Coordinates of C-alpha atoms in Angstrom, one line a residue:
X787 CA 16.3 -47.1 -1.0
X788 CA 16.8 -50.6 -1.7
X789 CA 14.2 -53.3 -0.8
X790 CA 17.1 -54.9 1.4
X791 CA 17.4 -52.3 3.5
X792 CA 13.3 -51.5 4.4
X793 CA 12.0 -52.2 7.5
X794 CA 10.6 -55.5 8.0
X795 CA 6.7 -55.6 7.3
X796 CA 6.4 -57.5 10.7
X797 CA 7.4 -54.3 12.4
X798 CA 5.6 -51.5 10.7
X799 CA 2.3 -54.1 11.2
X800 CA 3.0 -54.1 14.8
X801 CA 3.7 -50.4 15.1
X802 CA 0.8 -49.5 13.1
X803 CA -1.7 -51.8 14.7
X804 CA -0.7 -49.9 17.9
X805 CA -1.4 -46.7 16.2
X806 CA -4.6 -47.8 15.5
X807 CA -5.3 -48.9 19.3
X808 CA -4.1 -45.8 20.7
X809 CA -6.5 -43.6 18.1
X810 CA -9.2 -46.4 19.9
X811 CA -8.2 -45.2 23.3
X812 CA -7.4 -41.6 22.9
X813 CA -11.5 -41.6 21.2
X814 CA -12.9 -43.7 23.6
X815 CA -11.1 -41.4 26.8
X816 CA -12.4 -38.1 24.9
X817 CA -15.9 -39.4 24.7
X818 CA -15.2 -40.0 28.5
X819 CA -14.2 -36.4 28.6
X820 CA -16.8 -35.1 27.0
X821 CA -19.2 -37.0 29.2
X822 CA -17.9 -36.0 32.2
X823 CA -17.9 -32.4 31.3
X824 CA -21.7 -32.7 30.8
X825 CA -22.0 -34.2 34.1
X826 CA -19.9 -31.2 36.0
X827 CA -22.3 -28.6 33.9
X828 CA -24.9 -30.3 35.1
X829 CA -24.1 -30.3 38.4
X830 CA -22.7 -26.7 38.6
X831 CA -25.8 -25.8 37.6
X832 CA -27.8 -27.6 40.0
X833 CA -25.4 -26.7 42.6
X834 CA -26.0 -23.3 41.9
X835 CA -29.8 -23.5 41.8
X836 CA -30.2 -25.5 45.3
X837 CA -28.2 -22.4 46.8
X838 CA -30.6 -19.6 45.5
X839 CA -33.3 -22.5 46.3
X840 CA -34.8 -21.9 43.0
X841 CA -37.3 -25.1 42.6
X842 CA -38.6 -23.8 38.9
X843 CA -35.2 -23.9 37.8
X844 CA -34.2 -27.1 39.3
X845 CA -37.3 -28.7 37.8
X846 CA -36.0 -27.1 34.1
X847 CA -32.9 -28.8 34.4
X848 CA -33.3 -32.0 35.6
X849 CA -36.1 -32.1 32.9
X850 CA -33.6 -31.1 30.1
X851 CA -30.9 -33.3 31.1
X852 CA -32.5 -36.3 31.6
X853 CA -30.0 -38.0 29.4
X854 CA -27.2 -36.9 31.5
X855 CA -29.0 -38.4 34.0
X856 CA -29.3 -42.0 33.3
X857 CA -25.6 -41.7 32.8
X858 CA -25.2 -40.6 36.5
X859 CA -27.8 -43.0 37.8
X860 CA -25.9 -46.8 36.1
X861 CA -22.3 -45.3 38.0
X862 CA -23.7 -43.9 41.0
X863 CA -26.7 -44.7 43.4
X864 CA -26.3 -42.5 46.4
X865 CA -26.2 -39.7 43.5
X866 CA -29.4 -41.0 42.0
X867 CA -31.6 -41.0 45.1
X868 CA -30.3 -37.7 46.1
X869 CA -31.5 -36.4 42.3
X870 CA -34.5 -38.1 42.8
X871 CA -35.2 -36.5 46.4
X872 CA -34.2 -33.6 45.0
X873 CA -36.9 -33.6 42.3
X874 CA -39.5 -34.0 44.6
X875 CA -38.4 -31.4 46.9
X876 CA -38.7 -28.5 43.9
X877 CA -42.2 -30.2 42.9
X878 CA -43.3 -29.1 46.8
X879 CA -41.6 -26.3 46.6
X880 CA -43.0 -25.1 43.3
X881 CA -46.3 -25.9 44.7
X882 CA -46.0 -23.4 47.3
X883 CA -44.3 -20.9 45.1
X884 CA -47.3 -20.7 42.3
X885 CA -49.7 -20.8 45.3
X886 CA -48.3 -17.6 46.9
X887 CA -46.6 -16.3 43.7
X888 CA -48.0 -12.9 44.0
X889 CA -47.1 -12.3 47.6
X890 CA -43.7 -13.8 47.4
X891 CA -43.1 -11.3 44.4
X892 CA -44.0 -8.1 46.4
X893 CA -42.1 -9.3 49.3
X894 CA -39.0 -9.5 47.2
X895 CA -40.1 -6.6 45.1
X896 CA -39.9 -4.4 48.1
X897 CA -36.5 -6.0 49.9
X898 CA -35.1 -5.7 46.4
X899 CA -36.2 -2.0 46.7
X900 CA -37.8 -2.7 42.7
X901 CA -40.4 -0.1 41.3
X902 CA -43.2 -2.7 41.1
X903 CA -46.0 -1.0 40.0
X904 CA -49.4 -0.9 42.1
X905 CA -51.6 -1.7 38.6
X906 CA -50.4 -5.2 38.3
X907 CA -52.6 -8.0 38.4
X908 CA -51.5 -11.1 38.6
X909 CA -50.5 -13.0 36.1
X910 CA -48.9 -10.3 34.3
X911 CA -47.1 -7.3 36.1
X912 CA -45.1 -4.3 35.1
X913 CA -42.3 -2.0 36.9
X914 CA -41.0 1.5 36.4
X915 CA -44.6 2.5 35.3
X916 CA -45.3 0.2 32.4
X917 CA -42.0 0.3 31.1
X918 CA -41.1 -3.5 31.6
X919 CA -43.8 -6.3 31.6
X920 CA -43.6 -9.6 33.5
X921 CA -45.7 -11.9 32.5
X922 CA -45.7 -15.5 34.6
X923 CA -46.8 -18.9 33.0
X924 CA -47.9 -21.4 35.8
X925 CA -49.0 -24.1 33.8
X926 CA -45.3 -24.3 32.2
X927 CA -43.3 -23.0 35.2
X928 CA -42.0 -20.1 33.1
X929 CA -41.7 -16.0 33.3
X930 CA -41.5 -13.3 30.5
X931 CA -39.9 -10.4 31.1
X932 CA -40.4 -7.6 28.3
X933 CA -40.2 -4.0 27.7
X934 CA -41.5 -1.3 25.4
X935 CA -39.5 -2.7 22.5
X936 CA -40.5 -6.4 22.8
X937 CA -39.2 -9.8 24.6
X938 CA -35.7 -9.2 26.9
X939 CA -35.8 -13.0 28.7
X940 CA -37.6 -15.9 29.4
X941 CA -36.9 -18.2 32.3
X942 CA -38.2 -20.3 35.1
X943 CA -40.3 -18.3 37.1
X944 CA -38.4 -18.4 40.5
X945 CA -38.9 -15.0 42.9
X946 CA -35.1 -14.6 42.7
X947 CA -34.7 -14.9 38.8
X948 CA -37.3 -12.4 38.7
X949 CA -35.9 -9.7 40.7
X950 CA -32.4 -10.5 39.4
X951 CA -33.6 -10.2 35.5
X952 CA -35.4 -7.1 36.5
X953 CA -32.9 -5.3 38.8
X954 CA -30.5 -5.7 35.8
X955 CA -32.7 -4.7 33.1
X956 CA -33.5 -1.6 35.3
X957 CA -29.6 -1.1 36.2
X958 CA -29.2 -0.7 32.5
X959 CA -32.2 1.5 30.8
X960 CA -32.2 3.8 33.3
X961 CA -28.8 3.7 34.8
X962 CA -26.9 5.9 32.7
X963 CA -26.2 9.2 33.4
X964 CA -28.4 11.7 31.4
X965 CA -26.7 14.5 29.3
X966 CA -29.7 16.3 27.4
X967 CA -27.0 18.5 25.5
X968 CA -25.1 16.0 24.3
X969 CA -28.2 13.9 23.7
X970 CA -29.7 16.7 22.0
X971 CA -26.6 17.3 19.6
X972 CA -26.3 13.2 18.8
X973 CA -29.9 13.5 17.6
X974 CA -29.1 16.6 15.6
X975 CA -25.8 15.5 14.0
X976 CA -27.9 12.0 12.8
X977 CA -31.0 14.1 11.8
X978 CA -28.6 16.5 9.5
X979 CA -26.9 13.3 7.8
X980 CA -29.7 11.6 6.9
X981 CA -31.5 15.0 5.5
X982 CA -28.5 15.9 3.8
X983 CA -28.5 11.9 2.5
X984 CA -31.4 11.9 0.9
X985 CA -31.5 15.8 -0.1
X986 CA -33.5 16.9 2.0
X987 CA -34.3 20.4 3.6
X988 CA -33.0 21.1 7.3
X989 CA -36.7 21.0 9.0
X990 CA -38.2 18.2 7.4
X991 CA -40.3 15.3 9.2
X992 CA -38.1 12.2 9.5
X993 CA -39.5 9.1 10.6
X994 CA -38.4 8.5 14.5
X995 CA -37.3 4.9 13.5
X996 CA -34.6 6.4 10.8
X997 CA -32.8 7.8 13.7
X998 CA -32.4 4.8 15.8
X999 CA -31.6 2.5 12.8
X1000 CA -28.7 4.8 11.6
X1001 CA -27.7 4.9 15.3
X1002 CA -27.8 1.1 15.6
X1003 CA -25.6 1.0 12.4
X1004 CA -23.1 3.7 14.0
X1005 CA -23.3 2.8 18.2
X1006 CA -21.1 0.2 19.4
X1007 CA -23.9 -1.3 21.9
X1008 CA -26.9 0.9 20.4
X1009 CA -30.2 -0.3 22.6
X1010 CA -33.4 1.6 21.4
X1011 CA -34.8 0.5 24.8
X1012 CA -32.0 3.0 26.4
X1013 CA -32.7 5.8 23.7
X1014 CA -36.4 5.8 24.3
X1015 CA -35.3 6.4 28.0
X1016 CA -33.0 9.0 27.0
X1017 CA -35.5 10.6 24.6
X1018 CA -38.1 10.6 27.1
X1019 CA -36.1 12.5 29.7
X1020 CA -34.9 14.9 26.9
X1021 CA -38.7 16.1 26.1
X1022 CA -39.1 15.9 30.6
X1023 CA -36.1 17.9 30.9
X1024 CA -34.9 19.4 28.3
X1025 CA -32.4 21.2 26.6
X1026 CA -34.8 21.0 23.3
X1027 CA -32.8 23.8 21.1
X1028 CA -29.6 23.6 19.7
X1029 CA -28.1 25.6 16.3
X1030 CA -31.3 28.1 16.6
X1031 CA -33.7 25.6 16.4
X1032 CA -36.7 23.7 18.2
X1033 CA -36.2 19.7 18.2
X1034 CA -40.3 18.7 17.6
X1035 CA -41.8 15.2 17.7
X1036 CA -45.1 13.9 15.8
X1037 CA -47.2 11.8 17.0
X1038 CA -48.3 8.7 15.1
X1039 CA -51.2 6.0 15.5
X1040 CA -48.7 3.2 13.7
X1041 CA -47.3 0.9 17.1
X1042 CA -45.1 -0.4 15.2
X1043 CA -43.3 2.4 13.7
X1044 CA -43.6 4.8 16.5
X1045 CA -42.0 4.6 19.8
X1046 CA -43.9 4.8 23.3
X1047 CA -41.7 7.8 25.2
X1048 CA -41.9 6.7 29.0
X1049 CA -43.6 8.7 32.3
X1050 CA -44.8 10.8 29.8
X1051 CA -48.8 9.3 30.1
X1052 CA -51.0 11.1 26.6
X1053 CA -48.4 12.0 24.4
X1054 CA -48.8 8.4 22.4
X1055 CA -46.7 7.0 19.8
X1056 CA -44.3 9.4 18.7
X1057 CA -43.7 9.0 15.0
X1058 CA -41.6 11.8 13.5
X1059 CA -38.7 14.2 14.0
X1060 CA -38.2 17.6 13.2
X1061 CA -36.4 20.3 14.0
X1062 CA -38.1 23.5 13.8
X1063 CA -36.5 27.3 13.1
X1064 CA -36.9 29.1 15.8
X1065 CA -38.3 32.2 15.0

């Protein structure tokens, strides 16, 4: 096309330095956006802590959004003092909570109907006879929940946190239905393929820890938490013979490589698994 019939410069500089101001305001409205999205998490958030009246958590929050904050506080004062009333509120209220902590938990403990065991000593307790740990922080406001295979959560100790991390922990290690036979036959049909893998004879010691890593590797949602459960009922109830033979487990002094079966109090670490001819 011919210089004569182009567009005049004057109007591709005015359309473009429009462009360039709407990129400005589309940036500076999504920075906007973005701000005010942090704001409405926030404030979910501590909406949905003042319900459950969970001072530890409110306290954690406010802490960790500080910057968020000072945002709030230059557009609105009302807000601000109501944060700031807020704050001291949970401070009181925490006081009271680490002061009666223990009580508080074993009030909730029973009302949530939790298996809190009768061992514990504060600052650590445990449920479902040893199986999960709690173990509270007051100095840092914050509550460890574990089991037999290591850390599950960490969060501001508030009673109801505690009972709701616990009840759901509980709902799902030993919530499932138990089937010993087909239990029995997914710990055979593992045992045979990793024999047969690495040419070994049907009867052999396998280290406990092979089985649940191959089922990790093969079940969609594998837990070894769940299967220690399972496992544990298995040698409490049985069936413990399948294809004429005896399924047998060693015990070993190694914590680390052995797993700690549960209710079942001086049988130790179990190591190794076998399944023995029976004869």
């Amino acid at each position: 096309m011919s210089s004569a019939n182009s567009f005049p410069e004057s109007m591709i500089n005015i359309i473009g330095e429009q462009v360039a101001k709407e990129l400005q305001q589309m940036r500076k409205i999504e920075a906007q956006l973005a701000e005010a999205r942090k704001r409405h998490q926030f404030l979910s958030e501590l909406n949905t802590f003042l319900k459950k009246d969970w001072p530890q958590h409110i306290l954690a929050l406010l802490n960790k959004e500080s910057q968020t904050i000072k945002t709030i506080d230059a557009d609105n004062q009302a807000l601000k003092e109501t944060l700031d009333s807020i704050r001291s509120s949970a401070v009181e209220k925490v006081a009271v909570l680490q002061r009666r902590f223990p009580a508080f938990l074993d009030e909730a403990c029973k009302a949530g109907n939790l298996p809190l065991d009768r061992e514990s000593r504060d600052p650590q307790y445990t449920f479902a006879k040893g199986f999960f740990t709690l173990l509270i922080d007051y100095q840092k406001g914050r509550a460890r929940l574990s089991d037999y295979e290591g850390r599950l959560h960490e969060f501001p100790s508030d009673i109801g946190a505690v009972v709701e991390h616990v009840q759901s922990e509980y709902k799902r290690v030993f919530g499932k239905i138990f089937d010993g036979q087909k239990f029995l036959k997914k710990l055979r049909t593992h045992y045979l393929a990793i024999i047969k893998k690495e040419g070994l004879a049907d009867g052999s010691e396998l280290p406990i820890r092979r089985i649940t890593t191959r089922l990790g590797k093969n079940e969609k949602g594998f837990r070894t938490d769940e299967f220690i459960v399972q496992l544990s009922r298995l040698v409490a109830e049985g069936p413990v013979e399948i294809d004429n033979r005896r399924v047998d487990l060693q015990q070993t002094k190694d914590s680390q490589q052995g797993i700690y079966l549960h209710g079942l109090a001086g049988r130790g670490y179990i190591g190794y698994i076998m399944f023995k001819e029976v004869k």
